[in-house]
Coordinates of C-alpha atoms and ligand atoms in Angstrom, one line a residue:
M169 CA 8.4 34.3 -22.8
A170 CA 11.9 33.3 -24.1
R171 CA 10.9 31.6 -27.6
N172 CA 12.9 33.3 -30.0
S173 CA 13.0 36.6 -28.4
K174 CA 16.9 36.8 -28.2
K175 CA 19.0 36.7 -31.0
D176 CA 21.3 33.9 -29.8
N177 CA 18.7 31.3 -29.2
K178 CA 16.8 31.4 -32.6
K179 CA 18.5 29.0 -34.2
S180 CA 18.5 26.4 -31.2
V181 CA 14.6 26.5 -30.5
P182 CA 12.3 25.2 -33.4
P183 CA 9.3 26.9 -34.6
L184 CA 5.9 25.8 -32.9
R185 CA 4.5 22.9 -33.9
S186 CA 1.0 24.6 -33.2
K187 CA 1.8 27.1 -36.2
E188 CA 1.2 24.4 -38.7
W189 CA -2.3 24.3 -37.6
F190 CA -3.5 27.6 -36.5
G191 CA -0.9 29.8 -38.1
K192 CA -2.3 29.1 -41.8
A193 CA -4.1 31.1 -44.0
G194 CA -6.5 30.0 -46.6
M195 CA -8.9 27.0 -46.5
D196 CA -6.7 24.7 -43.9
G197 CA -6.3 27.5 -41.3
F198 CA -9.9 28.4 -41.6
H199 CA -10.6 24.9 -41.0
H200 CA -8.1 24.2 -37.9
R201 CA -9.6 27.7 -36.1
S202 CA -13.2 27.6 -37.1
W203 CA -14.3 24.6 -35.3
M204 CA -12.0 25.2 -32.3
K205 CA -13.8 28.6 -31.8
N206 CA -17.3 26.7 -31.6
Q207 CA -15.9 26.5 -27.8
G208 CA -16.2 30.5 -27.5
L209 CA -12.2 30.5 -27.8
P210 CA -11.3 34.5 -29.1
N211 CA -9.2 35.2 -32.1
H212 CA -6.3 36.1 -29.8
L213 CA -5.5 32.8 -28.7
F214 CA -4.6 31.6 -32.4
D215 CA -1.7 34.5 -32.8
G216 CA 1.0 32.2 -32.3
R217 CA 1.3 31.5 -28.6
P218 CA 2.4 28.0 -27.3
V219 CA -0.3 25.3 -27.4
I220 CA -0.1 23.4 -24.4
G221 CA -1.7 20.2 -24.3
I222 CA -3.3 18.8 -20.6
C223 CA -3.6 15.0 -21.2
N224 CA -6.0 13.8 -18.8
T225 CA -6.6 10.8 -16.9
W226 CA -9.6 11.9 -15.2
S227 CA -12.4 9.2 -14.9
E228 CA -15.2 7.9 -12.7
L229 CA -13.9 4.3 -13.3
T230 CA -10.3 5.6 -11.7
P231 CA -11.1 6.9 -8.6
C232 CA -7.5 7.7 -7.5
N233 CA -7.8 10.0 -10.7
A234 CA -11.4 11.3 -10.2
H235 CA -10.3 14.8 -8.9
F236 CA -8.5 15.6 -12.1
R237 CA -10.9 18.1 -13.8
I238 CA -10.1 20.6 -11.0
L239 CA -6.2 19.8 -11.3
A240 CA -6.5 20.5 -14.8
E241 CA -8.4 23.7 -14.4
R242 CA -5.6 24.5 -12.3
V243 CA -3.0 23.9 -14.7
K244 CA -5.1 25.9 -16.9
R245 CA -4.8 29.0 -15.0
G246 CA -1.1 28.6 -15.0
V247 CA -0.8 28.5 -18.6
Y248 CA -3.0 31.4 -19.4
E249 CA -1.3 33.5 -17.0
A250 CA 2.3 32.8 -18.7
G251 CA 0.6 33.6 -22.2
G252 CA -0.1 30.2 -23.5
F253 CA -2.9 28.4 -24.7
P254 CA -4.0 25.2 -22.8
L255 CA -6.1 22.6 -24.5
E256 CA -7.3 19.6 -22.4
F257 CA -7.7 16.3 -23.5
P258 CA -8.6 12.7 -22.5
V259 CA -6.6 9.6 -22.8
M260 CA -7.4 6.0 -21.9
S261 CA -7.8 6.0 -18.1
L262 CA -6.5 2.9 -16.0
G263 CA -8.4 2.3 -12.4
E264 CA -6.1 -0.3 -10.6
T265 CA -8.8 -1.5 -8.7
I266 CA -11.4 -2.0 -11.1
M267 CA -10.0 -3.3 -14.4
R268 CA -10.0 -6.6 -15.5
P269 CA -8.0 -8.8 -15.9
T270 CA -5.3 -6.1 -15.0
T271 CA -4.2 -2.5 -15.7
M272 CA -0.7 -3.7 -16.6
M273 CA -2.5 -5.4 -19.9
F274 CA -3.5 -1.8 -20.8
R275 CA -0.5 0.2 -20.0
N276 CA 1.2 0.0 -23.4
L277 CA -2.1 0.5 -25.0
A278 CA -2.2 3.6 -22.8
S279 CA 0.9 4.7 -23.9
M280 CA 0.0 4.3 -27.4
D281 CA -3.0 6.7 -27.1
V282 CA -0.7 9.2 -25.6
E283 CA 1.7 9.4 -27.9
E284 CA -0.4 9.5 -30.7
S285 CA -2.7 11.7 -29.3
I286 CA 0.5 14.2 -28.7
R287 CA 1.6 13.6 -32.4
A288 CA -1.6 14.2 -34.3
N289 CA -2.7 17.2 -32.5
P290 CA -1.1 20.9 -32.8
L291 CA 0.2 20.8 -29.4
D292 CA 3.8 22.5 -28.5
G293 CA 4.1 21.3 -24.8
V294 CA 2.2 18.8 -22.4
V295 CA 1.4 18.5 -19.0
L296 CA 0.6 15.0 -17.7
L297 CA -1.8 14.5 -15.0
V298 CA -1.1 11.0 -13.5
G299 CA -2.3 9.4 -10.4
C300 CA -3.2 5.6 -10.2
D301 CA -0.5 3.1 -10.6
K302 CA -0.4 2.6 -14.2
T303 CA -1.1 5.8 -15.5
T304 CA 2.1 7.3 -14.6
P305 CA 4.3 4.9 -16.6
A306 CA 1.8 5.0 -19.5
L307 CA 1.7 8.7 -20.1
V308 CA 5.4 9.1 -19.7
M309 CA 6.2 6.4 -22.0
G310 CA 4.1 7.8 -24.7
A311 CA 5.1 11.5 -24.1
A312 CA 8.8 10.3 -24.1
S313 CA 8.1 8.7 -27.7
C314 CA 7.4 12.1 -29.0
D315 CA 9.8 14.2 -26.9
L316 CA 8.1 17.6 -26.7
P317 CA 8.7 19.5 -23.5
T318 CA 6.6 18.0 -20.6
I319 CA 5.8 18.1 -17.2
V320 CA 4.3 15.8 -15.1
V321 CA 1.7 16.6 -12.3
S322 CA 0.5 14.0 -9.9
G323 CA -2.9 13.7 -8.5
G324 CA -1.4 13.1 -4.8
P325 CA -1.8 10.4 -2.1
M326 CA -5.4 10.4 -0.1
L327 CA -5.2 11.5 3.6
N328 CA -4.2 9.1 5.9
G329 CA -6.7 6.4 6.6
R330 CA -8.0 6.1 10.0
F331 CA -10.1 3.2 11.2
R332 CA -10.9 3.5 14.9
D333 CA -7.6 4.3 16.9
E334 CA -5.6 3.3 14.3
S335 CA -3.7 4.8 11.1
I336 CA -4.7 2.3 8.4
G337 CA -3.0 2.4 4.6
S338 CA -4.1 1.6 1.3
G339 CA -3.5 -1.8 0.4
T340 CA -1.4 -2.7 3.1
H341 CA -4.6 -3.3 5.5
V342 CA -6.6 -4.7 3.1
W343 CA -4.0 -7.7 3.1
K344 CA -4.0 -7.3 7.0
F345 CA -7.7 -7.2 7.6
V346 CA -8.1 -10.3 5.1
E347 CA -5.7 -12.5 7.1
A348 CA -7.3 -10.8 10.1
V349 CA -10.7 -12.6 9.1
K350 CA -9.2 -15.4 8.1
R351 CA -7.9 -15.6 11.5
G352 CA -10.8 -15.2 13.1
D353 CA -9.7 -12.2 14.6
M354 CA -11.9 -9.5 12.8
T355 CA -15.5 -9.7 12.2
N356 CA -17.1 -9.4 8.6
A357 CA -18.9 -6.4 9.9
D358 CA -15.6 -4.3 11.2
F359 CA -14.1 -5.4 7.7
E360 CA -16.8 -3.7 5.8
D361 CA -16.8 -0.8 8.2
A362 CA -12.9 -0.3 7.5
E363 CA -13.7 0.5 3.6
A364 CA -14.9 3.8 3.8
C365 CA -12.2 4.8 6.8
M366 CA -9.6 3.7 4.8
S367 CA -10.4 5.8 1.6
R368 CA -11.5 9.1 3.0
S369 CA -10.6 11.9 0.5
V370 CA -9.5 12.1 -3.0
G371 CA -6.2 10.8 -4.2
H372 CA -4.5 7.8 -4.7
C373 CA -3.1 5.1 -2.6
M374 CA -1.4 6.8 0.4
T375 CA 1.1 4.2 1.6
M376 CA 4.5 3.9 -0.1
G377 CA 2.8 1.9 -3.1
T378 CA 3.2 1.8 -6.8
A379 CA 1.5 5.4 -7.2
S380 CA 3.2 6.9 -4.6
T381 CA 6.5 5.2 -5.7
M382 CA 6.0 6.5 -9.4
A383 CA 5.2 9.9 -8.1
S384 CA 8.7 10.0 -6.4
M385 CA 10.3 8.5 -9.3
M386 CA 8.8 11.4 -11.3
E387 CA 10.2 14.0 -9.0
A388 CA 13.7 11.9 -8.5
I389 CA 14.1 11.6 -12.1
G390 CA 13.3 15.4 -12.8
L391 CA 10.3 15.2 -14.9
A392 CA 7.8 16.8 -11.7
L393 CA 8.5 19.8 -9.9
P394 CA 10.0 19.5 -6.0
S395 CA 7.3 18.2 -3.8
N396 CA 5.1 16.5 -6.3
A397 CA 5.4 13.1 -4.7
A398 CA 4.0 13.9 -1.2
I399 CA 1.3 17.0 -0.9
P400 CA -1.7 15.2 -0.4
A401 CA -4.4 15.6 -3.0
A402 CA -7.0 17.2 -0.9
D403 CA -4.3 19.8 0.3
S404 CA -4.8 23.3 -1.6
R405 CA -1.0 23.1 -2.0
R406 CA -1.6 20.3 -4.8
N407 CA -3.7 22.7 -6.6
T408 CA -0.8 25.3 -6.1
L409 CA 1.6 23.0 -7.8
A410 CA -0.6 22.4 -10.9
H411 CA -0.9 26.3 -11.4
I412 CA 2.9 26.6 -11.1
A413 CA 3.0 23.6 -13.5
G414 CA 1.1 25.2 -16.0
R415 CA 3.3 28.2 -16.0
R416 CA 6.1 26.5 -16.1
I417 CA 5.4 24.3 -19.4
V418 CA 5.0 27.3 -21.3
E419 CA 8.6 28.7 -20.4
M420 CA 9.6 25.3 -21.1
V421 CA 8.5 25.5 -24.5
G422 CA 10.5 28.9 -24.9
E423 CA 13.4 27.4 -23.8
D424 CA 12.8 23.9 -25.9
L425 CA 13.5 21.8 -22.6
R426 CA 12.4 18.4 -24.2
M427 CA 11.9 15.2 -22.1
S428 CA 15.1 14.3 -23.8
K429 CA 17.3 17.0 -22.2
I430 CA 16.2 15.8 -18.7
L431 CA 15.8 11.9 -19.1
N432 CA 19.2 10.2 -19.5
R433 CA 21.5 7.6 -18.0
K434 CA 22.1 10.0 -15.0
S435 CA 18.7 10.7 -14.2
F436 CA 17.9 7.5 -14.2
E437 CA 20.3 6.3 -11.8
N438 CA 18.8 9.1 -9.7
A439 CA 15.6 7.4 -9.6
V440 CA 16.8 3.8 -9.1
R441 CA 18.8 4.9 -6.1
T442 CA 16.0 7.0 -4.8
N443 CA 13.7 3.9 -4.8
G444 CA 16.0 2.3 -2.4
A445 CA 15.6 5.2 -0.2
I446 CA 12.1 5.4 0.0
G447 CA 11.6 1.4 -0.2
G448 CA 9.9 1.9 -3.3
S449 CA 7.4 -0.5 -4.9
T450 CA 8.8 -3.4 -7.3
N451 CA 6.6 -2.1 -9.9
A452 CA 9.0 0.7 -10.5
V453 CA 11.5 -1.7 -12.2
V454 CA 9.3 -2.8 -14.5
H455 CA 8.1 0.8 -15.5
L456 CA 11.4 2.5 -15.4
L457 CA 12.8 -0.1 -17.8
A458 CA 10.0 0.9 -20.2
I459 CA 10.2 4.3 -20.0
A460 CA 14.0 4.1 -20.4
G461 CA 13.3 1.8 -23.3
R462 CA 11.5 4.9 -25.0
T463 CA 14.4 7.2 -24.5
G464 CA 17.6 5.2 -25.7
A465 CA 19.0 5.7 -22.0
K466 CA 20.6 2.6 -21.0
L467 CA 19.1 0.9 -18.0
N468 CA 18.9 -2.8 -17.6
L469 CA 17.8 -4.9 -14.7
D470 CA 21.0 -5.6 -13.5
D471 CA 21.4 -1.9 -12.9
W472 CA 18.7 -2.3 -10.0
D473 CA 20.9 -4.3 -8.1
A474 CA 24.2 -2.8 -8.7
L475 CA 22.6 0.9 -8.2
G476 CA 20.4 0.1 -5.2
R477 CA 22.1 -2.9 -3.2
D478 CA 23.9 -0.4 -0.9
V479 CA 21.0 2.2 -0.7
P480 CA 19.5 2.0 2.8
C481 CA 15.7 2.6 3.2
L482 CA 15.5 5.9 4.9
V483 CA 11.5 6.3 4.8
N484 CA 9.3 4.8 7.8
L485 CA 6.3 4.4 5.5
M486 CA 3.8 1.5 5.0
P487 CA 4.4 -1.3 3.7
S488 CA 7.9 -1.4 4.9
G489 CA 7.3 1.1 8.0
K490 CA 4.4 2.4 9.9
Y491 CA 3.7 6.0 8.5
L492 CA 1.9 7.3 5.4
M493 CA 2.3 10.0 2.6
E494 CA 0.5 12.5 4.6
D495 CA 3.1 12.3 7.2
F496 CA 5.9 12.0 4.8
Y497 CA 4.9 15.3 3.5
Y498 CA 4.9 17.2 6.8
A499 CA 8.1 15.9 7.7
G500 CA 9.6 17.6 4.6
G501 CA 8.8 14.8 1.4
L502 CA 10.9 13.9 -1.0
P503 CA 13.2 17.0 -1.0
V504 CA 14.4 15.7 2.3
V505 CA 15.4 12.4 1.0
L506 CA 17.0 13.7 -2.2
R507 CA 19.1 16.1 -0.3
E508 CA 20.3 13.2 1.9
L509 CA 21.2 11.2 -0.9
A510 CA 23.0 13.7 -2.7
E511 CA 25.0 14.8 0.0
A512 CA 26.5 11.0 0.4
G513 CA 27.4 11.4 -3.1
L514 CA 24.6 8.9 -4.1
L515 CA 22.9 11.3 -6.6
H516 CA 24.3 13.0 -9.7
K517 CA 23.8 16.4 -8.4
N518 CA 23.8 18.2 -11.6
A519 CA 20.8 16.1 -13.2
K520 CA 18.4 18.6 -14.8
T521 CA 15.0 18.9 -14.0
V522 CA 11.8 20.5 -15.3
N523 CA 11.9 23.9 -13.6
G524 CA 15.2 24.6 -15.0
N525 CA 17.3 24.0 -11.9
T526 CA 19.6 20.7 -11.4
I527 CA 18.1 18.5 -8.7
W528 CA 20.7 19.6 -6.2
N529 CA 19.6 23.3 -6.5
N530 CA 16.4 22.1 -5.8
V531 CA 16.9 20.2 -2.7
K532 CA 19.8 21.7 -1.1
N533 CA 18.0 23.7 1.7
A534 CA 15.2 20.8 2.0
E535 CA 14.7 20.6 6.0
C536 CA 13.3 17.7 7.9
Y537 CA 10.4 18.1 10.3
G538 CA 10.1 14.2 11.8
R539 CA 13.0 12.2 12.0
D540 CA 11.1 9.3 12.7
V541 CA 9.4 9.5 9.4
I542 CA 12.7 10.2 7.4
H543 CA 15.7 8.9 8.9
T544 CA 19.1 9.9 8.1
L545 CA 21.8 7.9 6.0
K546 CA 23.8 7.3 9.3
K547 CA 20.9 6.0 11.1
P548 CA 18.6 4.6 8.4
F549 CA 15.3 3.0 8.7
K550 CA 16.3 -0.2 7.2
R551 CA 19.9 -1.4 6.2
K552 CA 18.9 -2.1 2.9
G553 CA 16.3 -0.5 0.9
G554 CA 17.1 -1.3 -3.0
I555 CA 15.6 -4.2 -4.9
C556 CA 17.5 -7.7 -5.4
V557 CA 17.8 -9.1 -8.6
L558 CA 18.0 -13.1 -8.4
R559 CA 19.1 -15.5 -11.0
G560 CA 19.5 -19.3 -11.1
N561 CA 18.1 -22.1 -13.2
L562 CA 14.6 -20.9 -11.9
A563 CA 14.9 -17.7 -13.3
P564 CA 17.8 -17.6 -15.9
D565 CA 16.8 -13.8 -17.2
G566 CA 16.2 -12.5 -13.4
A567 CA 13.6 -12.2 -10.7
V568 CA 13.6 -9.9 -8.0
I569 CA 12.4 -9.4 -4.3
K570 CA 12.3 -6.3 -2.0
P571 CA 14.3 -6.7 1.0
S572 CA 12.8 -4.1 3.2
A573 CA 9.2 -5.6 3.0
A574 CA 10.7 -9.3 3.3
T575 CA 11.5 -11.6 6.8
A576 CA 15.0 -11.2 7.3
S577 CA 15.1 -15.1 8.3
L578 CA 13.5 -16.3 5.3
M579 CA 16.3 -14.7 3.1
K580 CA 18.3 -17.8 3.0
H581 CA 15.9 -20.9 2.9
R582 CA 15.6 -24.1 1.3
G583 CA 11.7 -25.7 1.2
R584 CA 9.5 -28.1 -0.4
A585 CA 7.4 -26.5 -3.4
V586 CA 3.8 -26.6 -3.1
V587 CA 2.7 -25.5 -6.7
F588 CA -0.4 -23.6 -7.6
E589 CA -0.7 -23.9 -11.7
D590 CA -2.8 -20.2 -11.9
I591 CA -4.6 -18.2 -9.7
E592 CA -7.8 -20.4 -9.9
H593 CA -6.0 -23.5 -9.0
Y594 CA -4.3 -21.5 -6.0
K595 CA -7.8 -20.0 -4.8
A596 CA -9.7 -23.6 -4.9
R597 CA -6.7 -25.1 -3.3
V598 CA -5.0 -22.8 -0.6
D599 CA -7.4 -23.2 2.2
D600 CA -8.0 -26.8 1.6
P601 CA -7.5 -28.4 5.5
K602 CA -5.8 -31.5 3.1
L603 CA -3.3 -29.4 1.5
D604 CA -0.1 -30.8 2.5
I605 CA 1.9 -27.8 3.6
D606 CA 3.8 -26.2 6.6
E607 CA 5.5 -22.7 7.2
S608 CA 8.8 -24.3 5.6
C609 CA 7.3 -24.8 2.3
V610 CA 7.9 -22.6 -0.9
M611 CA 4.4 -21.6 -2.2
V612 CA 5.0 -21.3 -6.2
L613 CA 2.3 -19.4 -8.6
K614 CA 2.6 -19.9 -12.1
N615 CA 1.0 -18.2 -15.1
C616 CA 0.4 -14.9 -13.8
G617 CA 3.2 -13.1 -15.9
P618 CA 2.9 -10.7 -18.8
K619 CA 1.3 -13.2 -21.3
G620 CA 0.2 -15.6 -18.4
Y621 CA -2.6 -13.9 -17.0
P622 CA -2.8 -12.1 -18.8
G623 CA -1.5 -8.8 -18.2
F624 CA 1.3 -9.5 -15.3
S625 CA -1.4 -9.3 -12.1
E626 CA -0.8 -8.5 -8.9
V627 CA -1.0 -11.7 -7.2
G628 CA 2.7 -12.4 -6.2
N629 CA 2.1 -12.1 -2.4
M630 CA -0.7 -14.9 -2.1
A631 CA -2.1 -15.2 1.0
L632 CA -1.1 -17.8 3.2
P633 CA -3.3 -20.6 3.8
A634 CA -5.9 -20.0 6.7
K635 CA -4.6 -22.9 8.7
L636 CA -1.2 -21.8 8.8
L637 CA -2.2 -18.0 9.6
K638 CA -4.2 -19.3 12.4
K639 CA -1.3 -21.1 13.8
G640 CA 0.3 -17.8 14.1
V641 CA 2.6 -18.0 10.7
S642 CA 2.9 -14.6 9.4
D643 CA 5.4 -15.1 6.2
M644 CA 6.3 -17.9 4.2
V645 CA 8.6 -17.8 0.7
R646 CA 6.4 -17.3 -2.3
I647 CA 7.8 -17.3 -5.9
S648 CA 5.9 -16.7 -9.1
D649 CA 6.0 -14.6 -12.1
A650 CA 3.4 -12.1 -11.1
R651 CA 4.1 -8.8 -9.6
M652 CA 3.2 -7.4 -6.1
S653 CA 0.9 -4.6 -5.3
G654 CA 3.3 -1.8 -4.1
T655 CA 1.4 -1.7 -0.9
A656 CA 2.0 -5.6 0.0
Y657 CA 4.8 -7.1 1.7
G658 CA 6.5 -10.7 2.6
T659 CA 9.2 -12.7 1.3
V660 CA 8.1 -12.6 -2.3
V661 CA 9.9 -13.4 -5.2
L662 CA 8.3 -11.6 -8.1
H663 CA 9.0 -11.3 -11.9
T664 CA 10.4 -14.4 -12.5
S665 CA 11.6 -14.5 -16.1
P666 CA 11.0 -16.1 -18.3
E667 CA 7.7 -16.4 -17.3
A668 CA 5.9 -19.8 -17.3
A669 CA 3.7 -19.0 -20.0
A670 CA 6.5 -18.3 -22.3
G671 CA 8.1 -21.4 -21.3
G672 CA 10.1 -20.4 -18.6
P673 CA 11.9 -22.9 -16.0
L674 CA 9.0 -22.0 -13.5
A675 CA 6.7 -23.9 -15.6
L676 CA 8.3 -27.1 -14.9
V677 CA 8.1 -26.8 -11.1
R678 CA 6.0 -29.7 -9.5
D679 CA 5.0 -30.4 -6.2
G680 CA 7.4 -31.7 -3.7
D681 CA 10.6 -30.1 -5.8
M682 CA 13.1 -28.5 -3.4
I683 CA 13.7 -25.0 -3.8
E684 CA 16.8 -22.5 -2.9
L685 CA 16.7 -19.1 -2.0
D686 CA 19.6 -17.1 -1.2
V687 CA 19.1 -13.6 -1.5
A688 CA 23.0 -12.5 -0.5
K689 CA 24.2 -14.7 -3.1
R690 CA 21.3 -13.8 -5.6
R691 CA 20.1 -16.9 -6.4
L692 CA 17.1 -18.8 -7.3
H693 CA 17.5 -22.5 -7.5
L694 CA 15.4 -25.1 -8.4
D695 CA 16.9 -28.6 -7.4
V696 CA 16.0 -30.8 -9.9
A697 CA 18.3 -32.6 -12.3
D698 CA 18.6 -31.5 -16.1
E699 CA 17.6 -34.5 -17.5
E700 CA 14.0 -34.6 -15.5
L701 CA 13.6 -30.9 -16.4
A702 CA 14.0 -31.6 -20.0
K703 CA 11.5 -34.5 -19.7
R704 CA 9.1 -32.0 -18.3
R705 CA 9.8 -29.1 -20.9
A706 CA 8.8 -31.9 -23.6
E707 CA 5.5 -32.4 -21.8
W708 CA 4.7 -28.8 -21.7
T709 CA 2.3 -27.1 -24.0
P710 CA 2.0 -23.3 -24.5
P711 CA -1.6 -21.5 -23.2
D712 CA -4.4 -20.9 -25.8
V713 CA -4.3 -17.2 -27.1
P714 CA -7.8 -15.5 -28.6
D715 CA -7.8 -15.3 -32.6
R716 CA -8.5 -11.8 -32.2
G717 CA -8.6 -8.4 -30.5
Y718 CA -6.2 -6.5 -28.3
W719 CA -5.0 -9.7 -26.4
R720 CA -4.0 -11.2 -29.5
M721 CA -1.9 -8.1 -30.3
Y722 CA -0.7 -8.1 -26.5
D723 CA 0.4 -11.6 -26.5
A724 CA 2.6 -11.4 -29.8
H725 CA 4.3 -8.5 -28.8
V726 CA 4.7 -7.9 -25.2
M727 CA 8.2 -8.5 -23.9
Q728 CA 9.2 -9.8 -20.6
A729 CA 9.6 -8.4 -17.1
D730 CA 13.5 -8.0 -17.1
T731 CA 13.1 -5.6 -20.1
G732 CA 10.1 -3.9 -18.9
C733 CA 7.0 -5.5 -20.5
D734 CA 6.8 -2.7 -23.5
F735 CA 5.8 -3.8 -26.9
D736 CA 8.4 -4.7 -29.1
F737 CA 7.4 -2.3 -31.6
L738 CA 7.2 0.4 -29.2
V739 CA 11.0 0.5 -28.0
G740 CA 12.2 4.1 -28.8
G741 CA 10.7 7.1 -29.9
S742 CA 9.5 8.8 -33.2
G743 CA 9.6 12.4 -32.0
A744 CA 6.6 14.7 -33.1
P745 CA 7.1 15.8 -36.6
V746 CA 4.0 17.4 -37.8
P747 CA 1.5 14.9 -39.6
R748 CA 0.4 15.7 -42.9
E749 CA -3.0 17.6 -43.6
S750 CA -6.2 15.2 -43.5
H751 CA -8.0 17.0 -46.1
Ligands
FES991 FE1 -5.0 3.8 -7.7 FE2 -3.8 2.6 -5.6 S1 -5.4 1.7 -6.4 S2 -3.2 4.4 -6.6

């Protein structure tokens, strides 16, 4: 092990934090060691070797992470093998499909759990086990505020879904099936049959949804080992990756390779460009802004447009394309995409990664085994992959749209607003045969932003009215302050900021107003006179918030979508100084 083993690195590598607990004589040391020994841990594990925390989001309420006990055991093997002392600990888990009102409401809470759990305990390095959407940003945000050597291990995507003769993708096919049932093209019995066919192995969503996007972001930003993004959860090589991560984190402690030595402006730029190349989720915008905020790296909403604008989408994966993460892995996975970007000068090749290599060294020999799955920059899958940032009087602080998932002919559109005041109003009204709506209208949904829902829900891709689906309409312009599942698609303007519940202009839109969307000009305009808007503003009242509890704290401190929705008091980090004794 490299730690303090050479004269010349003695100064640069600080002493192990764990020594302050386990290396003590007298009563303090007795306390710290004795109770740990009730787990059958032998004396030699307290001899000053690095203590590695395995931060586990395992939960049966988070099905995407329900295999993480095995993954943690594989990390432990690697840690022991490298001479470390692994200690697994639980943190709040966030199950996307189960938690209400939304997991996003609890992302920051989980990040606080992670941050304080790391700082309060005798840990020298950390392995973060992440999978389902919010578990990745929550753990990385918390760990970044502590800044210990840290490595991310994603749980991996599920195997391809298969329904009869068709590959089906998590989430993406739920929207398709729901529309098919509404149109009368699918029976309820078939709909039910498809449930088990979609989710047929352990792992997270296997489309290029938010979980796969964030796993890819971790690889691109340098916090995870090569191939972290795509190895299926059920593939034995996922366990191998966890084992190697366990070995590597012990070395990282020896090298004092902290998160702050990996996360910087260059690594974030690499991640933003990669998101364009994979046709990644719009949720990555919010999460990377929040992670950057914890590190001090300067990244803002406009960087997403400026950096990603010309990045073509190379990856033919649902929801933008037809393949799934299992196919992506067999075709070579993210290293192929990173190589392609690096060779075109679209990546900072010298950005450092957790295995000690630069990103270029990691990917320079990557080979593609499926060109229909991973395209080249010369012949991209879609010409525009990046996320566009829109502004205008309807979104003074910005809104986003994902062109690769949208309909080209709707990217410039003027239409009459049909307004839903909140999600209940939408549900009650959308399929009313008397609703005055046609395919040229713009559907507007309010009060689904960070404060509004509360928790910034993924309802922005609201299903179209049944009567229009039956007519064969497949897409319409939709605008909201909500997010959209990374598995979803459509000409959907999201994250409109400030949100309606914070008094943003979206709150003022009424049925019949004309709205103009011009993605090429990055414009989102509400065609209503300023005097009329001022009159409507005077009539607006903010929504009620409870008197107590987490919701109250959340509402008081959550920031808007354009800055990542972190709590204002969590931005930045406090490092991991050893706290004082409790006795
Ligand atoms: Fe967990 Fe999609 S529901 S990753």
